[in-house]
Amino acid sequence: MTPPMVRWMSLGRPSGLCRFACAIRCVGLAWRSLMCAALLAALPASGWASDSIVLRDLRGHAQTFGASPQRIVSLVPALTESVCALDGCGRLVGTDRHSSWPASVLALPKLGGLDDAQIERIVALRPDVVLAAPAARVIGRLESLGIRVLVLESKTHADVQRSLQVLATLLGTPAAAEPLWAAIERDVDRAAARVPPALRGQRVYFEVDTTPYAAGEGSFIGETLARLGVANVVPAALGPFPKLNPEFIVRAQPDIVMAASAPLAEMGGRPGWDQLHALRDVRTCGFTPSRYELLVRPGPRMGEAALQIADCLVAMGRQP
Amino acid sequence: MSQRCRLAWALLAAGVLLGLAGLASGSDGWSWPAWGGGEDGLILSQIRAPRTLGAWLVGALLGLSGAIAQGLFRNPLADPYLLGSASGASLAVVAVLAASALGGGAVAWSAADGLARLGLVGAAFVGALGGVLLTLVLARGARETSRLLLAGVVVGVVLTALGDLLASAAPEALRGRQVFMLGTTSFLSWGSVGWLAAGLLAILPVAWWLARVLDALALGEDSALSLGLALPRWRLVLVAALALATGLAVSQAGLVAFVGLVSPHLVRRWAPAPHGYTVLASTAAGGALLLAADVLARSLIAPQELPVGVVTAVLGGGYLLWLLYRRRAG
């Protein structure tokens, strides 16, 4: 019952659901509760010694690599982007089906998704390491086949920073992570400076799926919004991507609505939603599919994503 | 007061009380919003009222088709989705989602009146009827119950597999498919309520009138034939009513689990009766059950929501397990 939206965005499970899902499923499934516990543990990112590389992934497993891996498979779009941003694109030999940036990865073998990764093809590619998200079902299977799996989380800005550090160490260029992160931070700050003063503190509803799921304060999108100086109608207490009662949004009367352009176009037709001031006064940011994809990837392009949101807010500020 | 009378009053009271609970339960927990203008009035009249009524109607249609299905097949495990309607509807939904994703657009369950929603609702309805029609063709009409059942199961498996294939080819359709499979009552509007109510008002009298056929069938096919009933014809009409009721419910709220299976059991357990009564009471029980699930889904972790299909599955599954346990103990 994990909403596919979550798999597709390579984020964690919405917290309300997680509580519920854990209550039901983790009872019988020991490894799953291990995952849930692992999610909560803040772990030191990495350490490295002379020639061999020692990494500690999300599960706390210490992994020692004799040499920096030359053949890498990434099963998470955001991690694919991170590897490429760290100049490791040439070492990727395969990705999941959603990885689409940079354009060069489109030519690589597509190995399925989190739940239906093609084990045989992955094994045939002889990867030195496979990058995966905690929810991936393939982890155990791959490891039992003797393939090393590095499990990395991409839920918050801090996760992204940590993953970049781990990946940079993995690629043998540990010093590359910091400048890259600094560049992301610079872009976010630049975006924040561009937000019109009149729009600061305005309350935003950012929809990630029509069911409706929203990006709350606790999500990386929420963190970006906070850095831009706008408020969020979904408090952090509700978890990163809660499935909300549609009534909640009508009651909250957000000042600004952000979503992918297609769902935004039909939003006014939902029962009661024609009363939303933001929709009536067109105080909305609708993102085209490619731009929206950029927004929901917790990776090295987060700075670019912040600039894109700022662009919309600047245009909104010019409205009469 | 007879047991039947008591159950009827209980179901009526449950419907009314749950209806009030549905109006009072919202994103800020339990509160009684004021009628009239303003935000509260709007939320009550445009969101909670149609949603509450819609959830009852969807449950009622499923309860009704469950009673018809179990009577028709003389099988307590029959449910409304048995004849291929569920798999047909979900295949059609996936097809529309995949096509719109490939075409660069997007459709969603949330739009109330938009063309997008109409596309999905229409597709689900046509798909449900198409699945049943395919079953009827494969079974060469409704002459033999066992052949009809077998054809329904096979059609279900094949259409589900086709849906899976399509979804794996167009992963963009997965999200919408998941929403459909779990069932959703979040965006039921007055438009949906209109369709559902019209359907129920049209199908319920027919089903009630045909309850005598179900009664005759309960004696066995040979006895029913010896009573002079034109079984194949009436069976076809019953299948049509079943398909229409299921298709309507499914097209507005997705594949809500277990309501159709459990409601007739609930009724028979408390008040064994001829089918005329069972059909009506099962309709009311289905409505009450789904409405209860909807109220729970939106109030348990408000302002967040649980998928309503999960709640009905837990409630209905729990009840069935209890029933099995009791039977074994007895």
XYZ file of C-alpha atoms in Angstrom:
650
model
C 0.000 0.000 0.000
C 2.959 2.298 -0.404
C 1.605 4.881 -2.825
C 3.470 4.512 -6.105
C 3.960 8.269 -6.068
C 6.475 7.609 -3.370
C 8.386 5.034 -5.345
C 8.346 7.258 -8.343
C 9.767 10.148 -6.434
C 12.179 7.966 -4.539
C 11.141 9.432 -1.234
C 10.149 7.738 1.963
C 6.688 6.631 2.822
C 4.354 9.415 4.014
C 4.547 9.386 7.745
C 0.890 8.897 8.590
C 0.869 5.923 6.337
C 4.200 4.824 7.702
C 2.857 4.724 11.199
C -0.108 2.747 9.982
C 1.870 0.548 7.633
C 4.464 -0.180 10.278
C 1.757 -1.055 12.744
C 0.312 -3.580 10.364
C 3.162 -4.918 8.345
C 6.295 -4.618 10.381
C 4.889 -6.904 13.027
C 5.392 -9.884 10.797
C 8.216 -8.631 8.694
C 11.281 -8.282 10.811
C 13.445 -6.779 8.115
C 10.936 -4.087 7.470
C 10.922 -2.970 11.071
C 14.690 -2.957 10.850
C 14.327 -0.555 7.943
C 11.950 1.623 9.911
C 14.401 1.715 12.767
C 17.259 2.426 10.403
C 15.386 5.402 9.005
C 15.342 6.987 12.401
C 18.998 6.469 13.153
C 21.216 9.368 12.305
C 24.407 7.774 11.183
C 27.878 9.116 10.649
C 28.376 9.393 6.928
C 31.733 8.021 6.091
C 35.323 7.530 6.910
C 38.231 6.494 4.794
C 41.628 5.013 5.172
C 44.802 5.062 3.121
C 44.081 3.071 -0.021
C 40.923 1.150 0.651
C 37.650 3.013 1.034
C 35.486 2.346 4.065
C 31.914 3.583 3.953
C 29.040 3.353 6.336
C 25.639 3.389 4.682
C 22.198 4.094 6.065
C 21.971 0.667 7.671
C 25.223 1.162 9.531
C 26.892 -1.550 7.463
C 30.579 -0.824 7.088
C 31.609 -1.476 3.523
C 35.239 -1.704 2.509
C 36.205 -1.208 -1.084
C 39.711 -2.246 -2.141
C 39.686 0.389 -4.839
C 37.226 3.018 -5.939
C 34.398 1.210 -7.827
C 34.537 1.590 -11.586
C 31.202 -0.024 -12.435
C 28.241 1.504 -10.619
C 24.520 0.772 -10.905
C 22.139 3.390 -9.490
C 18.541 2.446 -8.736
C 17.550 5.928 -7.521
C 17.188 8.929 -9.877
C 18.483 11.390 -7.284
C 21.590 9.267 -6.643
C 22.188 8.950 -10.391
C 22.187 12.732 -10.544
C 24.542 12.970 -7.580
C 27.039 10.517 -9.083
C 27.034 12.492 -12.325
C 27.344 15.831 -10.539
C 30.453 14.396 -8.869
C 31.924 13.586 -12.305
C 31.231 9.874 -11.913
C 28.822 9.620 -14.842
C 31.312 7.592 -16.849
C 31.326 4.876 -14.211
C 27.569 4.290 -14.302
C 26.740 1.094 -16.171
C 22.989 1.049 -15.556
C 20.165 2.939 -13.838
C 16.534 2.536 -12.809
C 13.879 3.431 -15.355
C 13.179 6.897 -13.967
C 16.723 8.276 -14.032
C 16.690 10.918 -16.754
C 19.331 13.487 -15.901
C 21.864 14.242 -17.273
C 20.803 13.221 -20.770
C 23.755 10.829 -21.086
C 22.194 8.380 -18.589
C 19.232 7.863 -20.909
C 21.515 5.722 -23.087
C 22.374 3.356 -20.207
C 20.556 0.053 -19.627
C 17.284 0.632 -17.747
C 16.980 -1.908 -14.963
C 13.423 -1.462 -13.715
C 12.248 0.289 -10.579
C 12.484 -0.106 -6.830
C 10.088 -3.033 -6.705
C 10.768 -4.718 -10.001
C 14.479 -4.269 -10.556
C 15.818 -6.814 -13.018
C 18.192 -8.876 -10.890
C 19.575 -10.904 -13.762
C 20.539 -7.896 -15.844
C 22.070 -6.182 -12.832
C 24.184 -9.257 -12.112
C 25.161 -9.507 -15.783
C 26.452 -5.928 -15.675
C 28.983 -7.035 -12.994
C 28.680 -3.832 -10.929
C 31.212 -3.114 -8.200
C 28.427 -1.486 -6.210
C 24.679 -0.901 -6.502
C 23.161 2.287 -5.073
C 19.672 1.783 -3.630
C 17.036 3.435 -1.448
C 16.014 1.817 1.862
C 12.636 0.622 0.562
C 14.092 -1.348 -2.352
C 13.122 -5.000 -2.356
C 16.178 -6.011 -4.336
C 18.705 -5.263 -1.606
C 18.603 -8.661 0.077
C 18.525 -10.586 -3.171
C 21.476 -8.715 -4.630
C 23.547 -9.091 -1.491
C 22.877 -12.818 -1.353
C 24.256 -12.961 -4.888
C 27.450 -11.355 -3.666
C 26.800 -7.865 -5.035
C 27.573 -4.934 -2.782
C 24.703 -2.599 -2.122
C 25.048 0.879 -0.701
C 21.788 2.062 0.848
C 21.390 5.833 0.898
C 18.484 7.974 2.017
C 17.313 11.030 0.081
C 14.633 12.605 2.203
C 15.956 15.898 3.494
C 18.556 18.485 2.568
C 20.818 16.934 5.201
C 20.348 13.504 3.584
C 21.417 14.926 0.242
C 24.487 16.525 1.773
C 25.359 13.255 3.509
C 24.778 11.167 0.373
C 26.995 13.507 -1.641
C 29.780 13.039 0.897
C 29.413 9.236 0.842
C 29.318 9.137 -2.950
C 32.306 11.472 -3.309
C 34.276 9.196 -1.001
C 33.109 6.186 -2.983
C 34.290 7.777 -6.219
C 37.687 8.422 -4.686
C 37.276 12.209 -4.673
C 36.146 12.963 -1.126
C 37.013 16.626 -1.496
C 34.519 17.093 -4.345
C 31.428 16.925 -2.162
C 31.903 20.131 -0.262
C 32.207 22.554 -3.204
C 29.213 20.897 -4.866
C 27.106 21.305 -1.726
C 28.317 24.883 -1.373
C 27.167 25.591 -4.929
C 23.718 24.174 -4.142
C 23.522 26.346 -1.023
C 24.598 29.403 -3.022
C 21.842 28.802 -5.560
C 19.243 28.412 -2.822
C 20.408 31.658 -1.192
C 20.359 33.429 -4.565
C 16.801 32.173 -5.109
C 15.747 33.356 -1.648
C 17.131 36.824 -2.350
C 15.005 37.074 -5.481
C 11.674 36.323 -3.785
C 9.658 39.579 -3.780
C 9.381 40.974 -0.232
C 5.589 41.169 -0.550
C 5.400 37.401 -0.968
C 7.553 36.502 2.025
C 5.592 34.682 4.703
C 2.785 33.787 2.286
C 1.358 30.324 2.936
C 1.970 27.742 0.223
C 0.191 24.482 -0.587
C 2.501 22.275 -2.653
C 0.677 19.246 -4.061
C 2.718 16.181 -5.012
C -0.193 13.925 -5.919
C -3.876 14.420 -6.628
C -5.108 11.993 -3.956
C -4.209 14.650 -2.402
C -0.709 14.273 -1.041
C 1.088 17.463 -0.056
C 4.712 18.358 0.552
C 4.817 19.345 4.220
C 7.315 21.395 6.145
C 9.212 18.218 6.962
C 9.929 17.301 3.328
C 12.920 18.489 1.327
C 10.533 20.528 -0.812
C 9.202 22.071 2.405
C 12.769 22.816 3.499
C 13.419 24.579 0.200
C 10.204 26.596 0.576
C 11.228 27.572 4.101
C 14.612 28.719 2.830
C 12.801 30.854 0.242
C 10.999 32.598 3.082
C 7.477 31.347 2.375
C 5.304 29.449 4.849
C 3.666 26.052 4.382
C 0.033 25.146 5.147
C 1.116 21.610 6.087
C 2.981 21.593 9.410
C 5.955 19.303 9.976
C 3.954 17.315 12.540
C 1.957 15.724 9.724
C 5.066 14.156 8.220
C 6.844 14.858 4.960
C 4.180 13.854 2.418
C 0.832 13.357 4.192
C -2.312 12.174 2.411
C -4.713 14.900 3.431
C -8.414 15.299 3.782
C -9.259 17.652 0.851
C -11.275 19.709 3.324
C -8.034 20.569 5.128
C -6.777 22.580 2.163
C -10.058 24.442 1.721
C -10.005 25.286 5.412
C -6.355 26.335 5.317
C -6.967 28.782 2.421
C -3.357 28.832 1.145
C -2.135 32.112 -0.380
C -0.275 30.290 -3.129
C -0.842 26.883 -4.723
C 1.999 24.961 -6.392
C 1.627 21.738 -8.363
C 2.398 20.109 -11.692
C 0.550 21.996 -14.412
C -1.902 19.234 -15.362
C -3.386 18.617 -11.895
C -3.355 22.356 -11.234
C -5.600 22.860 -14.252
C -8.300 20.558 -12.844
C -7.977 21.614 -9.209
C -10.801 24.168 -9.378
C -13.227 21.387 -10.325
C -12.807 19.457 -7.086
C -15.776 19.679 -4.718
C -15.505 22.932 -2.777
C -12.107 23.868 -4.187
C -13.542 26.585 -6.431
C -13.649 28.610 -3.205
C -9.863 28.681 -2.877
C -8.784 32.315 -3.205
C -5.393 31.285 -4.583
C -7.042 29.457 -7.482
C -9.594 32.210 -8.132
C -6.946 34.944 -8.178
C -4.531 32.679 -10.101
C -1.868 32.863 -7.444
C -0.506 29.545 -8.598
C 2.703 27.957 -9.813
C 2.055 25.214 -12.355
C 5.186 23.345 -13.395
C 5.566 21.529 -16.710
C 6.410 17.810 -16.371
C 10.151 18.293 -16.918
C 10.336 21.201 -14.472
C 8.191 19.371 -11.961
C 10.517 16.377 -12.153
C 13.377 18.674 -11.230
C 11.443 19.870 -8.164
C 10.743 16.417 -6.762
C 14.308 15.074 -7.020
C 16.210 15.442 -3.764
C 19.623 15.649 -5.417
C 22.288 17.997 -6.700
C 19.778 20.075 -8.679
C 17.961 21.293 -5.551
C 19.550 24.730 -6.032
C 18.198 24.870 -9.564
C 14.789 23.809 -8.229
C 14.823 26.659 -5.701
C 15.642 29.128 -8.489
C 12.751 27.788 -10.512
C 10.281 28.305 -7.658
C 11.719 31.786 -7.173
C 11.136 32.503 -10.890
C 7.454 31.744 -10.445
C 7.230 33.885 -7.310
C 8.957 36.782 -9.078
C 6.442 36.564 -11.921
C 3.622 36.428 -9.366
C 5.010 39.506 -7.625
C 4.677 41.447 -10.877
C 0.966 40.629 -11.129
C -1.304 43.628 -10.591
C -40.406 -7.102 17.663
C -39.009 -9.633 15.256
C -35.300 -9.967 14.628
C -35.762 -8.626 11.076
C -37.602 -5.592 12.275
C -34.908 -4.909 14.857
C -32.151 -5.200 12.234
C -34.010 -2.862 9.905
C -34.295 -0.227 12.627
C -30.673 -0.750 13.610
C -29.484 -0.251 10.027
C -31.633 2.831 9.632
C -30.329 4.272 12.887
C -26.751 3.391 11.932
C -27.206 5.151 8.590
C -28.559 8.302 10.212
C -25.999 8.386 13.039
C -23.101 7.699 10.722
C -24.456 10.328 8.362
C -24.354 12.863 11.187
C -20.873 11.636 12.118
C -19.869 12.063 8.486
C -21.057 15.670 8.557
C -19.257 16.325 11.832
C -15.949 14.641 11.086
C -13.464 16.624 9.122
C -9.905 17.778 8.810
C -9.920 19.390 12.251
C -11.228 16.355 14.090
C -14.821 16.336 15.307
C -16.685 19.564 14.938
C -20.156 20.614 13.982
C -19.809 23.252 11.300
C -22.504 25.877 11.053
C -24.895 25.967 8.129
C -25.118 29.099 6.095
C -22.493 31.113 4.373
C -18.796 31.327 4.964
C -16.154 28.702 4.911
C -17.832 26.295 7.329
C -21.083 26.290 5.393
C -19.194 25.719 2.186
C -17.231 22.816 3.619
C -20.413 21.257 4.939
C -22.468 21.669 1.792
C -19.842 21.139 -0.889
C -17.467 18.636 0.681
C -18.808 16.744 3.679
C -22.428 16.341 2.619
C -21.787 14.909 -0.874
C -18.927 12.814 0.431
C -21.020 11.329 3.229
C -24.000 10.665 1.014
C -21.777 9.375 -1.771
C -19.967 6.949 0.531
C -23.307 5.558 1.746
C -24.573 5.191 -1.822
C -21.410 3.450 -3.061
C -21.581 1.059 -0.103
C -25.299 0.513 -0.716
C -24.743 -0.360 -4.370
C -21.966 -2.777 -3.391
C -24.112 -4.334 -0.652
C -26.949 -4.711 -3.147
C -24.765 -6.357 -5.769
C -23.199 -8.572 -3.102
C -26.633 -9.857 -2.101
C -27.551 -10.472 -5.739
C -24.239 -12.235 -6.431
C -24.470 -14.532 -3.409
C -28.084 -15.397 -4.186
C -27.441 -15.908 -7.866
C -24.466 -18.197 -7.385
C -25.775 -19.791 -4.202
C -22.298 -19.229 -2.844
C -21.581 -17.307 0.351
C -18.150 -16.341 -0.974
C -19.442 -14.674 -4.117
C -18.801 -10.950 -4.315
C -19.794 -8.246 -6.809
C -16.383 -8.291 -8.480
C -16.673 -11.956 -9.387
C -17.828 -11.688 -12.983
C -14.909 -9.691 -14.291
C -16.258 -6.230 -13.530
C -13.396 -5.231 -11.216
C -10.650 -6.356 -13.547
C -12.448 -4.881 -16.558
C -12.814 -1.544 -14.807
C -9.214 -1.433 -13.625
C -7.917 -2.393 -17.073
C -9.946 0.428 -18.617
C -8.684 2.892 -16.008
C -5.061 1.890 -16.606
C -5.605 2.181 -20.358
C -6.945 5.729 -20.036
C -4.170 6.744 -17.622
C -1.466 5.225 -19.822
C -2.874 6.803 -22.966
C -3.118 10.221 -21.363
C 0.403 9.905 -19.948
C 1.754 8.952 -23.362
C -0.190 11.802 -24.918
C 1.453 14.225 -22.508
C -1.677 15.018 -20.533
C -2.755 13.807 -17.135
C -6.079 12.721 -15.729
C -6.935 12.235 -12.100
C -9.675 11.021 -9.807
C -9.794 14.298 -8.041
C -11.438 16.411 -10.740
C -15.141 16.524 -10.071
C -16.642 17.776 -13.285
C -13.662 18.075 -15.574
C -13.390 16.071 -18.724
C -10.541 14.168 -17.105
C -12.687 12.717 -14.356
C -15.470 11.989 -16.787
C -12.938 10.082 -18.858
C -11.869 7.934 -15.909
C -15.373 7.421 -14.528
C -16.718 6.595 -17.961
C -13.845 4.235 -18.662
C -14.287 2.416 -15.354
C -18.033 2.027 -15.944
C -17.630 0.800 -19.516
C -14.761 -1.452 -18.459
C -16.817 -3.042 -15.681
C -19.710 -3.747 -18.052
C -17.264 -4.943 -20.706
C -15.692 -7.419 -18.291
C -19.090 -8.892 -17.401
C -20.114 -8.994 -21.057
C -16.943 -10.880 -21.929
C -17.710 -13.348 -19.152
C -21.239 -13.825 -20.492
C -19.962 -14.407 -24.017
C -17.386 -16.927 -22.834
C -19.994 -18.720 -20.708
C -22.461 -18.621 -23.625
C -25.013 -16.688 -21.665
C -26.146 -17.326 -18.135
C -27.377 -20.886 -18.596
C -25.021 -22.671 -16.230
C -23.922 -21.182 -12.963
C -20.649 -23.066 -12.736
C -19.652 -22.137 -16.266
C -20.505 -18.509 -15.571
C -18.401 -18.521 -12.402
C -15.443 -20.177 -14.094
C -15.598 -17.769 -17.031
C -15.772 -14.851 -14.580
C -12.688 -16.013 -12.707
C -10.734 -16.572 -15.923
C -11.757 -13.200 -17.350
C -10.733 -11.617 -14.048
C -7.279 -13.179 -14.124
C -6.663 -12.380 -17.796
C -7.856 -8.770 -17.634
C -5.900 -8.167 -14.422
C -2.793 -9.541 -16.097
C -3.352 -7.262 -19.101
C -3.722 -4.330 -16.725
C -0.449 -5.283 -15.017
C 1.270 -5.519 -18.381
C 0.007 -2.105 -19.422
C 0.991 -0.577 -16.081
C 4.512 -1.965 -16.287
C 4.825 -0.574 -19.812
C 3.580 2.867 -18.722
C 4.711 3.371 -15.099
C 3.017 6.783 -15.091
C -0.286 4.934 -14.836
C 0.758 3.175 -11.621
C -0.252 5.970 -9.267
C -3.735 6.354 -10.648
C -4.117 2.582 -10.713
C -3.144 2.316 -7.070
C -5.712 4.949 -6.102
C -8.328 3.040 -8.064
C -7.417 -0.333 -6.536
C -7.551 1.005 -2.976
C -10.792 2.884 -3.473
C -11.276 6.528 -2.621
C -14.142 8.607 -1.301
C -12.210 11.858 -0.950
C -13.575 13.659 -3.973
C -17.187 12.485 -4.217
C -19.193 15.475 -5.397
C -22.883 16.246 -5.838
C -22.454 15.115 -9.445
C -21.303 11.682 -8.281
C -24.131 11.519 -5.746
C -26.630 12.189 -8.533
C -25.370 9.302 -10.637
C -25.172 6.923 -7.685
C -28.648 7.795 -6.400
C -30.199 7.449 -9.837
C -28.538 4.067 -10.238
C -29.673 2.816 -6.855
C -33.244 4.008 -7.409
C -33.353 2.216 -10.745
C -31.697 -1.050 -9.725
C -33.072 -1.619 -6.235
C -36.751 -2.116 -7.274
C -35.689 -4.517 -10.022
C -33.569 -6.512 -7.592
C -36.352 -6.542 -5.022
C -38.851 -7.719 -7.592
C -36.463 -10.463 -8.751
C -35.792 -11.625 -5.200
C -38.390 -14.377 -5.712
C -36.147 -15.778 -8.454
C -33.272 -15.842 -5.969
C -35.547 -17.567 -3.458
C -36.444 -20.198 -6.033
C -32.764 -20.605 -6.935
C -31.946 -21.215 -3.294
C -33.918 -24.457 -3.566
C -31.623 -25.625 -6.347
C -31.717 -25.120 -10.094
C -33.926 -28.121 -10.773
C -36.525 -27.042 -8.257
C -36.429 -23.514 -9.660
C -36.985 -24.844 -13.180
C -39.797 -27.081 -11.973
C -41.506 -23.985 -10.561
C -41.806 -22.802 -14.130
C -39.253 -19.993 -13.961
C -37.522 -18.961 -17.157
C -34.205 -19.227 -15.368
C -31.762 -18.237 -18.144
C -33.658 -15.045 -18.870
C -34.038 -13.972 -15.225
C -30.473 -14.876 -14.503
C -29.382 -12.615 -17.339
C -31.436 -9.756 -15.913
C -29.904 -10.332 -12.480
C -26.395 -10.361 -13.947
C -27.199 -7.093 -15.723
C -28.412 -5.507 -12.458
C -25.314 -6.806 -10.686
C -23.018 -5.434 -13.380
C -24.720 -2.025 -13.468
C -24.680 -1.577 -9.700
C -21.051 -2.685 -9.420
C -19.962 -0.626 -12.417
C -21.570 2.523 -10.996
C -20.028 2.084 -7.556
C -16.610 1.192 -8.915
C -16.547 4.036 -11.407
C -17.166 6.633 -8.691
C -15.032 5.249 -5.878
C -12.679 2.578 -7.190
C -12.418 -1.014 -6.015
C -13.571 -0.692 -2.434
C -12.815 -4.040 -0.846
C -15.031 -6.437 1.075
C -18.235 -4.366 1.422
C -20.073 -6.451 -1.164
C -18.869 -9.701 0.337
C -19.583 -8.931 3.971
C -22.892 -7.046 3.896
C -25.117 -10.015 2.937
C -23.355 -12.132 5.583
C -23.990 -9.478 8.176
C -27.676 -9.463 7.337
C -28.077 -13.233 7.154
C -26.210 -13.645 10.424
C -28.582 -11.395 12.339
C -31.824 -12.024 10.527
C -32.130 -15.005 8.188
C -34.865 -14.121 5.724
C -36.060 -14.575 2.138
C -34.099 -12.670 -0.475
C -36.530 -9.778 -0.687
C -35.530 -8.733 2.800
C -31.863 -9.702 2.422
C -31.463 -7.572 -0.700
C -32.903 -4.471 0.955
C -31.113 -4.975 4.271
C -27.812 -5.781 2.598
C -28.102 -2.524 0.678
C -28.532 -0.607 3.923
C -25.774 -2.600 5.614
C -23.338 -1.929 2.773
C -24.091 1.774 2.958
C -23.587 1.857 6.718
C -20.372 -0.154 6.460
C -18.691 2.009 3.842
C -19.855 5.183 5.539
C -18.390 3.937 8.820
C -15.135 3.115 7.037
C -15.100 6.564 5.426
C -15.676 8.316 8.746
C -12.903 6.243 10.336
C -10.566 6.829 7.390
C -10.828 10.585 7.745
C -11.044 10.885 11.518
C -8.473 8.383 12.835
C -5.414 10.451 11.950
C -7.084 13.745 10.924
C -6.244 15.859 9.012
C -4.527 13.008 7.252
C -6.538 10.222 5.672
C -6.235 6.478 5.429
C -7.163 4.870 2.118
C -10.806 3.904 2.628
C -10.287 0.518 0.941
C -7.768 -0.377 3.627
C -10.268 0.386 6.377
C -13.064 -1.648 4.766
C -10.648 -4.539 4.231
C -9.599 -4.467 7.886
C -13.200 -4.150 9.134
C -14.622 -6.678 6.670
C -11.716 -9.076 6.937
C -11.870 -8.955 10.704
C -15.571 -9.732 10.610
C -15.110 -12.681 8.247
C -12.320 -14.119 10.390
C -14.521 -13.806 13.456
C -17.317 -15.543 11.577
C -15.041 -18.412 10.581
C -13.716 -18.703 14.109
C -17.227 -18.786 15.549
C -18.347 -21.382 13.069
C -15.436 -23.654 13.885
C -15.948 -23.191 17.606
C -19.661 -23.898 17.223
